[in-house]
Amino acid sequence: MAVKDLPMEECILAGSAACPGCPATLGLRMVLKALGKNTIMVVPACCTAVIESLYPNTSFDIPVMNIAFEAAAAGASGVEAALRMQDKGDTTVVAWAGDGGTYDIGIQALSGALERETNFIYICYNNQIYSNTGIQRSGATPYAAWTTTTVGGKREFRKEMGDIIRAHHIPYAAQACVSYPEDLYNKVKKAKGIKGPKYIEILAPCPPGWRFGMDRTIEMGTLAIETGAWALYECENDVMTFNGKSKLILDKKIERKPVEEWIKHQGRFRHLFKPERDGKKIKAIEDYTDKVWERYRKCNP
Amino acid sequence: MKKYDVVTTISYPKKGAQGKTGNWRVFRPVLDKSKCVKCLQCWMFCPEATIIRNKDDTISIDYEYCKGCGICANVCKVKAITMEREAEKK
Amino acid sequence: MTVIINTGNYIAAKAAVMAKPDVVAAYPITPQTTIVEGIANYVDTGEFKGEYICVESEHSAMSACIGASAAGSRTFTATSSHGLLLMHEMLHWAALARLPVIMCNVNRVVGPGWNIWADQNDSISQRDTGWIQFYCSSNQEIFDTVIQSFKLGEHKKVLLPVMINYDAFILSHTSMPANVPDQKDIDGYLQKYKPGWKLDVDNPITFGNIIGPEHYEKVRKAMQDAQENAKVLIPEIANDWKKKFGTYHGDLIEKYKCDNADYILLAMGAFGAESKVAIDELQKNGMKIGLARVRTFRPFPKEEMLKLGKQADLIVIDRNISIGSEGALFNEMKAALYGKSDAKAYGFIAGLGGKDVTYKDIEKMCKKVVSGKAKDFEWYGLEG
């Protein structure tokens, strides 16, 4: 998929309430290019619920049902069942949620919908915080990151949601990043063509949340992949395939850059560098990342 | 667009739903057409869809809604887009 | 028309299936479980052709019903007690969204400790959610009210979710006969569901985004107006059903032997049925007392209460308590009468936690009032 071949149609109208440089809006713009207008979205409490803008207007040109924070996947199960009963099963049902509504409060409904084999695409845009409510920690927040509820830096490592999803053995699970839109587009297109529950998680670098200049959103995503802090992969019927630079890192054809190359640009990790470099915590982050990649290498034995 | 009678939170699609977001800008992207190689990276990466893709793959900028984030300038491979401070209002 | 003899739960399941909802999403909880199992049986026999989603919690049950209803489908679910409480947030959501989800709630005690018997605190504590609430006192009434609720909730002047309540075990697990109309007659009665709004790719809307203070009140007022409309429609629907199918259980209230009564007893649910026996006994012994069984709690039948208050003094038995205040029916009845009636009002709390309350107990309560020994408000059996 080349840039020029991306569809022209915009399902998100300009003039939304999103922050400038918002990765969620960018990610959704790309997802909807892949899905088209025959799509119904279920959106729980998250940034996107605000990005839609205020009643009586909306910035989204497809049907959207907002629902309570923990209920996205359950709401989607209901929408999907109703559409099927009305012979509209070709309409794509998407649950679009943040990491809060996916990793934490929404995990039960998500697990249930996957286990019930609901025919939908669950897409988590992961900015690694509860962004909508003002940058509090979530289960997706990485170790040592500042948030308003982990002021000295988060003491725990993040959940590996990918592992949890893959334990449901659904037909398709993938990780993507807004900095690689063609890869994301392809993944969404592929998911659209598969019947059953699909899960895609998109890393969404958030300028106010991670504390970097709003023009550097794409850079932060690229660095996340190059340092191995995030991986691009697909898991189809339990077979893992890595994509792009992540594949090269997996196969040890290139060395992943030190995670320090990623975190040093983000104000949420500033305390690891100022007033002095916290070598211990930075090493802990590197070691953790090594472990993650070792686990990845053991998949598909 | 069909409007429903029932009084509940139903909103209808509108460009500029949050108003003229171009007013948010501190810096504005300025395109040097002579440098543009029509790679369309800026169009692809604009979160707001305010980089407009023309039929010949050149681009124009929707200043009414562009929020001035600067991603387009950041991703442009040939630095055809630069961020300039919004003209000061008298 | 066939007569079936079965428990309240199985009869509720039968009614739900005959209404032909597109989607049922439900989670089991004692003593609602046999509704869920009843529907599962109909899935197996092919009699239920809709989608039956076995969700992983009651919160998800209501969320899935909301999703299905928003997508334009008729929906049904059932729960009880803790399940109802777990879906509390989504009860508000369904009502504010004006989605006519129809739900049976088996009135069961709220814990801790664990107690599965009859008590109305579960549904009474949901009275502010905007749902229409019925309280049934027989299995026939359960069947009729479930079907009527689809007609009422889906009516374009209402478009609100409806809760059909009935007592744990006393009705849910007790077999009684019920006349069940033929499927084609139910089909003719109910017609296809026409949503007030829906998720439609040909007409994209966003439901439920941010709504400012200048707009929200209108949504609430519209819900209130809808319940006022329901107050008019409920008697119409009940009388129409009587003509078509022959059974009748009152509309907003059901009056029993109230002519010339000096006292009128008010009760909801199974107490209503038990009270009829008490009234018969009391009248045999010369007491001029009748029964007004409150069938509809939301919308609250304010006007009916006033009529009763003009006629007689009122005695209320509540199988619920709002801690720090009184029983809900007692409280709201007095509010309806305030400034407009000289009727004396006596309230009893009885049967909490599933404690058995027989017609003998009800007779005792009434005799206490008539003999002038009752306080304004007391807990039967625990004081006085």
Coordinates of N, CA, C and O in Angstrom, one line a residue, chain B residues 1-13 17-18, chain C residues 96-97 196-198 203-209 211 218 222:
Chain B
M1 N -29.5 14.2 5.2 CA -29.4 13.9 6.6 C -30.7 14.0 7.3 O -31.4 15.0 7.2
K2 N -31.1 12.8 7.9 CA -32.4 12.8 8.5 C -32.2 13.2 10.0 O -31.4 12.7 10.7
K3 N -33.1 14.1 10.4 CA -33.0 14.5 11.8 C -34.1 13.8 12.6 O -35.2 13.6 12.2
Y4 N -33.8 13.3 13.8 CA -34.7 12.6 14.6 C -35.5 13.5 15.6 O -34.9 14.5 16.0
D5 N -36.7 13.1 15.8 CA -37.6 14.0 16.7 C -37.2 13.8 18.2 O -37.4 14.7 19.0
V6 N -36.9 12.6 18.5 CA -36.7 12.3 20.0 C -35.6 13.1 20.6 O -34.5 13.3 19.9
V7 N -35.8 13.7 21.7 CA -34.9 14.6 22.4 C -33.9 13.8 23.3 O -34.2 13.5 24.4
T8 N -32.8 13.5 22.7 CA -31.7 12.9 23.4 C -30.4 13.3 22.8 O -30.4 14.1 21.8
T9 N -29.3 12.8 23.3 CA -28.0 13.4 22.8 C -27.6 12.8 21.4 O -26.8 11.9 21.3
I10 N -28.3 13.3 20.4 CA -27.9 12.9 19.1 C -27.3 14.1 18.3 O -27.9 15.2 18.3
S11 N -26.1 13.9 17.8 CA -25.4 15.0 17.1 C -25.2 14.7 15.7 O -25.0 13.5 15.3
Y12 N -25.2 15.7 14.9 CA -25.1 15.5 13.4 C -23.7 16.0 12.9 O -23.2 17.0 13.4
P13 N -23.2 15.3 11.9 CA -21.8 15.7 11.4 C -21.8 17.1 10.8 O -22.6 17.6 10.1
A17 N -17.0 21.4 13.8 CA -17.9 21.1 15.0 C -17.4 21.9 16.2 O -18.2 22.2 17.1
Q18 N -16.1 22.0 16.4 CA -15.6 22.7 17.5 C -15.2 24.1 17.2 O -14.5 24.8 18.0
Chain C
L96 N -31.8 7.5 29.4 CA -31.4 8.8 28.9 C -31.2 8.7 27.3 O -31.4 9.7 26.6
A97 N -30.9 7.5 26.9 CA -30.8 7.2 25.4 C -32.1 7.0 24.8 O -32.2 6.9 23.5
G196 N -36.8 5.2 17.8 CA -36.9 6.7 17.7 C -35.7 7.3 17.1 O -35.7 8.4 16.5
W197 N -34.6 6.5 17.2 CA -33.3 6.9 16.5 C -32.5 5.6 16.3 O -32.8 4.7 17.0
K198 N -31.6 5.6 15.4 CA -30.7 4.5 15.4 C -29.4 4.7 14.7 O -29.2 5.7 14.0
N203 N -27.3 7.3 7.5 CA -27.6 8.6 8.2 C -26.8 8.7 9.4 O -27.2 8.5 10.5
P204 N -25.5 9.0 9.2 CA -24.5 8.9 10.3 C -24.8 10.0 11.4 O -25.0 11.2 11.0
I205 N -24.9 9.6 12.6 CA -25.1 10.5 13.7 C -24.1 10.0 14.8 O -23.7 8.9 14.8
T206 N -23.8 10.9 15.7 CA -23.0 10.5 16.9 C -24.0 10.5 18.1 O -24.6 11.6 18.3
F207 N -24.1 9.4 18.8 CA -25.0 9.4 19.9 C -24.1 9.6 21.2 O -23.2 8.8 21.4
G208 N -24.6 10.5 22.0 CA -24.0 10.5 23.4 C -22.7 11.2 23.6 O -22.0 11.0 24.5
N209 N -22.4 12.2 22.7 CA -21.1 12.9 22.9 C -21.4 14.0 24.0 O -22.4 14.0 24.6
I211 N -22.5 17.0 26.0 CA -23.7 17.9 25.9 C -23.6 18.9 27.0 O -23.4 18.5 28.2
K218 N -33.2 19.6 28.7 CA -34.2 19.3 27.7 C -34.4 17.8 27.6 O -35.5 17.3 27.4
A222 N -37.8 15.8 28.5 CA -38.4 14.9 27.5 C -38.7 13.6 28.1 O -39.8 12.9 27.8

